[in-house]
Every structure is written in C-alpha cells, then in structure tokens.
CSV table of C-alpha atoms in Angstrom, one decimal:
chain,number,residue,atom,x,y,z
G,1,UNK,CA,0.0,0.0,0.0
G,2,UNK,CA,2.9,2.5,0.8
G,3,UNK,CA,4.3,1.3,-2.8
G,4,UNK,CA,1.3,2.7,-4.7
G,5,UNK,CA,1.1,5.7,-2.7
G,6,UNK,CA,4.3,6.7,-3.2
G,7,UNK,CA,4.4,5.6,-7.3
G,8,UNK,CA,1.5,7.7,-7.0
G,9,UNK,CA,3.2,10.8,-5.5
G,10,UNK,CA,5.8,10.5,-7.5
G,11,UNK,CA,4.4,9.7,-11.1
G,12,UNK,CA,3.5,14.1,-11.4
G,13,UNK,CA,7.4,14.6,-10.8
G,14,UNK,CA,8.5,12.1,-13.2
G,15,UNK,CA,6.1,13.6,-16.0
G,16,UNK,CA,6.4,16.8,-15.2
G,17,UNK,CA,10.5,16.1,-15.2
G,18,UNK,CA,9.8,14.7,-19.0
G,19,UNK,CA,7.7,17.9,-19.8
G,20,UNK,CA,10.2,20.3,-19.0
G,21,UNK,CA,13.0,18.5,-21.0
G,22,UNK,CA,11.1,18.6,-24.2
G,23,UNK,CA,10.0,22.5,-23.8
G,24,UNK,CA,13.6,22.8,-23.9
G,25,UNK,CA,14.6,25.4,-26.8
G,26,UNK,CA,16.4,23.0,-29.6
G,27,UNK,CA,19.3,25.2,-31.9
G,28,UNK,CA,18.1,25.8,-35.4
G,29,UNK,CA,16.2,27.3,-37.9
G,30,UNK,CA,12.8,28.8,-36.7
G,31,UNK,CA,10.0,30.7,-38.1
G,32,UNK,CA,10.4,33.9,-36.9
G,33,UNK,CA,7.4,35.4,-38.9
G,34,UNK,CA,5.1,34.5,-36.5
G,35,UNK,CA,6.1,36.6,-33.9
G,36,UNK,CA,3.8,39.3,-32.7
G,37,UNK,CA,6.6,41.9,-31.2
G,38,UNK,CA,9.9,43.0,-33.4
G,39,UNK,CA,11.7,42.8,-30.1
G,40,UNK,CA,11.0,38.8,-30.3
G,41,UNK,CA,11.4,38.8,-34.0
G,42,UNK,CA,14.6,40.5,-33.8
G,43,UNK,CA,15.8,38.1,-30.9
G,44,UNK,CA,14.1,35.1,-33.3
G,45,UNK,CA,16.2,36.3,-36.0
G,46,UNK,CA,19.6,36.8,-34.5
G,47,UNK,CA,19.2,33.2,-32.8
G,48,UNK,CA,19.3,32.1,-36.4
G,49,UNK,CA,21.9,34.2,-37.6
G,50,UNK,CA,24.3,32.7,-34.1
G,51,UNK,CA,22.8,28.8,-35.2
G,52,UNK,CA,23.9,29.3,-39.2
G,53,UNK,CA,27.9,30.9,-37.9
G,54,UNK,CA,28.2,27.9,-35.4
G,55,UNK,CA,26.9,25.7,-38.0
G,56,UNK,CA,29.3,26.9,-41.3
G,57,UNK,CA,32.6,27.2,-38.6
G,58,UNK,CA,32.0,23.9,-37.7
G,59,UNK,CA,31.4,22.6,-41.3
G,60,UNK,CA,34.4,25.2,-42.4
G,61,UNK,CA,36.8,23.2,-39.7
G,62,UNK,CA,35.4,20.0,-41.0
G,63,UNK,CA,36.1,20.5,-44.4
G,64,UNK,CA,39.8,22.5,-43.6
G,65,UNK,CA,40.9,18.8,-42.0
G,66,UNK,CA,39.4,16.6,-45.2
G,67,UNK,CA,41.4,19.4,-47.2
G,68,UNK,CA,45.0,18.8,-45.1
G,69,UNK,CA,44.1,15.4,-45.1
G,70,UNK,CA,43.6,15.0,-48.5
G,71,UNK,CA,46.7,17.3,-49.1
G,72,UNK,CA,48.9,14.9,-47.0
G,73,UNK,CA,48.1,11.9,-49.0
G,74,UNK,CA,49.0,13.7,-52.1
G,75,UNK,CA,52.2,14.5,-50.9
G,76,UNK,CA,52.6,10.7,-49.8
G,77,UNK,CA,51.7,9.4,-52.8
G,78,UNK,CA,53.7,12.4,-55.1
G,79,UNK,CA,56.9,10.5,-52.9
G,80,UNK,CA,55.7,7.3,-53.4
G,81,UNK,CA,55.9,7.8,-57.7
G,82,UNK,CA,59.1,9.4,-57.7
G,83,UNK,CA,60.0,6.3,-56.1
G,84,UNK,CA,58.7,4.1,-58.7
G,85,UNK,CA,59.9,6.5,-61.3
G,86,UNK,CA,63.4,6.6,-60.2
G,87,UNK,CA,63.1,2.5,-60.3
G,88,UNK,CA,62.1,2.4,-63.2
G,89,UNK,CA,64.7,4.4,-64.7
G,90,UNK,CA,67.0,2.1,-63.2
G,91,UNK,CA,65.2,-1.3,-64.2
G,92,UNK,CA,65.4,0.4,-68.0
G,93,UNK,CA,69.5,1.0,-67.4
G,94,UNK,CA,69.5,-2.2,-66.6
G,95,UNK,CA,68.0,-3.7,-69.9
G,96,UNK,CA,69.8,-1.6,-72.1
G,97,UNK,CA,72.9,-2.6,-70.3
G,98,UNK,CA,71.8,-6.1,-70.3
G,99,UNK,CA,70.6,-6.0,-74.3
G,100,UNK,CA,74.3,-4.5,-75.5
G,101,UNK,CA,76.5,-7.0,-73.4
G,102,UNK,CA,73.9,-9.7,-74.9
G,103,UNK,CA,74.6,-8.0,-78.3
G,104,UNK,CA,78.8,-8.0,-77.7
G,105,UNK,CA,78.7,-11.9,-77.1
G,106,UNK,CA,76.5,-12.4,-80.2
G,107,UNK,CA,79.0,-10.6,-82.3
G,108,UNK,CA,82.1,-11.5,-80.6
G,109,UNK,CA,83.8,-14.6,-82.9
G,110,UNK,CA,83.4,-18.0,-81.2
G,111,UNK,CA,85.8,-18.7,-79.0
G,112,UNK,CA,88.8,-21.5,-79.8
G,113,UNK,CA,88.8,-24.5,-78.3
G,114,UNK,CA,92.3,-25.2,-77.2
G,115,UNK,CA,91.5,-29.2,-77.8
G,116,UNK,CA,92.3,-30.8,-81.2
C-alpha cells in the first residue's frame, strides 16, 4: 500500500521532469514570422543568424581537415611515384645494359677451343 502511494506521489514529478526537457529550446532554424513583437522577431532572427555561424565554422573546420588530409596523401603518394619513377629508370638502365653486353657476345667470334 505504501508502494502505490508513493508511485502515486511520484508519477506528477517524473512527467512533469519529462515535460520540461522537451520545452527545452532545440538550436536551429525557426520561423520567426510568426512573432507578434519586433523585439521577439529580432531576438528570433539573431538566434538564427548565431545557429547558421556555429553551423558553417564547424562545417568550415570540418572540411579545412578533409582538405589537409587530402593534401597529406598527395604529398605521400607524389613520394611514393618518384620512387617508382626513379626504379624504373634504373630497371630500364638495366635492360639496355643487359641488351648491349647480350649483343657484344652475339658478335664476338666463337671462341677457340684449345683441344684438337
């Protein structure tokens, strides 16, 4: 009995606990048009102007680390094909090199065997 008297008590706190917490004021765009007094459309209006700065610094820092991120792994990568270039280059020196000592032994006159 002292169990349903106090959920009883207590079940206008708990409501009236979750009523407050949704009246709270959410940030973002509102409808400032239908406000009666300038004084509230003015305050309406600036709220939106202070939620749409936050909002583009935020997206502005967002998109400034994508941007150095993106600018990082361009530099990597601009490392990582001078790299391959530079092996390259040397892979091709050493075919050519390869190719002409091929081409010496082809023209080079058999050698003598010293056994008759």
């Amino acid at each position: 009995m002292i169990a349903r008297f106090a959920v009883v008590l207590l079940m206008p706190l708990v409501f009236g606990v979750v009523g407050t917490a949704r009246a709270q004021d959410v940030p973002g765009i509102e409808i400032c048009t239908v406000e009666k007094t300038m004084e509230r459309r003015t305050s309406c209006l600036q709220s939106n102007v202070d939620f749409l700065q936050k909002t583009i610094g935020k997206l502005t820092t967002d998109h400034q680390q994508k941007l150095d991120a993106a600018n990082r792994q361009i530099a990597s990568l601009q490392s990582a094909i001078a790299g391959l270039q530079k092996l390259v280059t040397d892979l091709q020196a050493a075919q050519l090199k390869l190719t002409e000592d091929l081409k010496k032994k082809a023209d080079a006159p058999p050698a003598k065997d010293g056994t008759k």
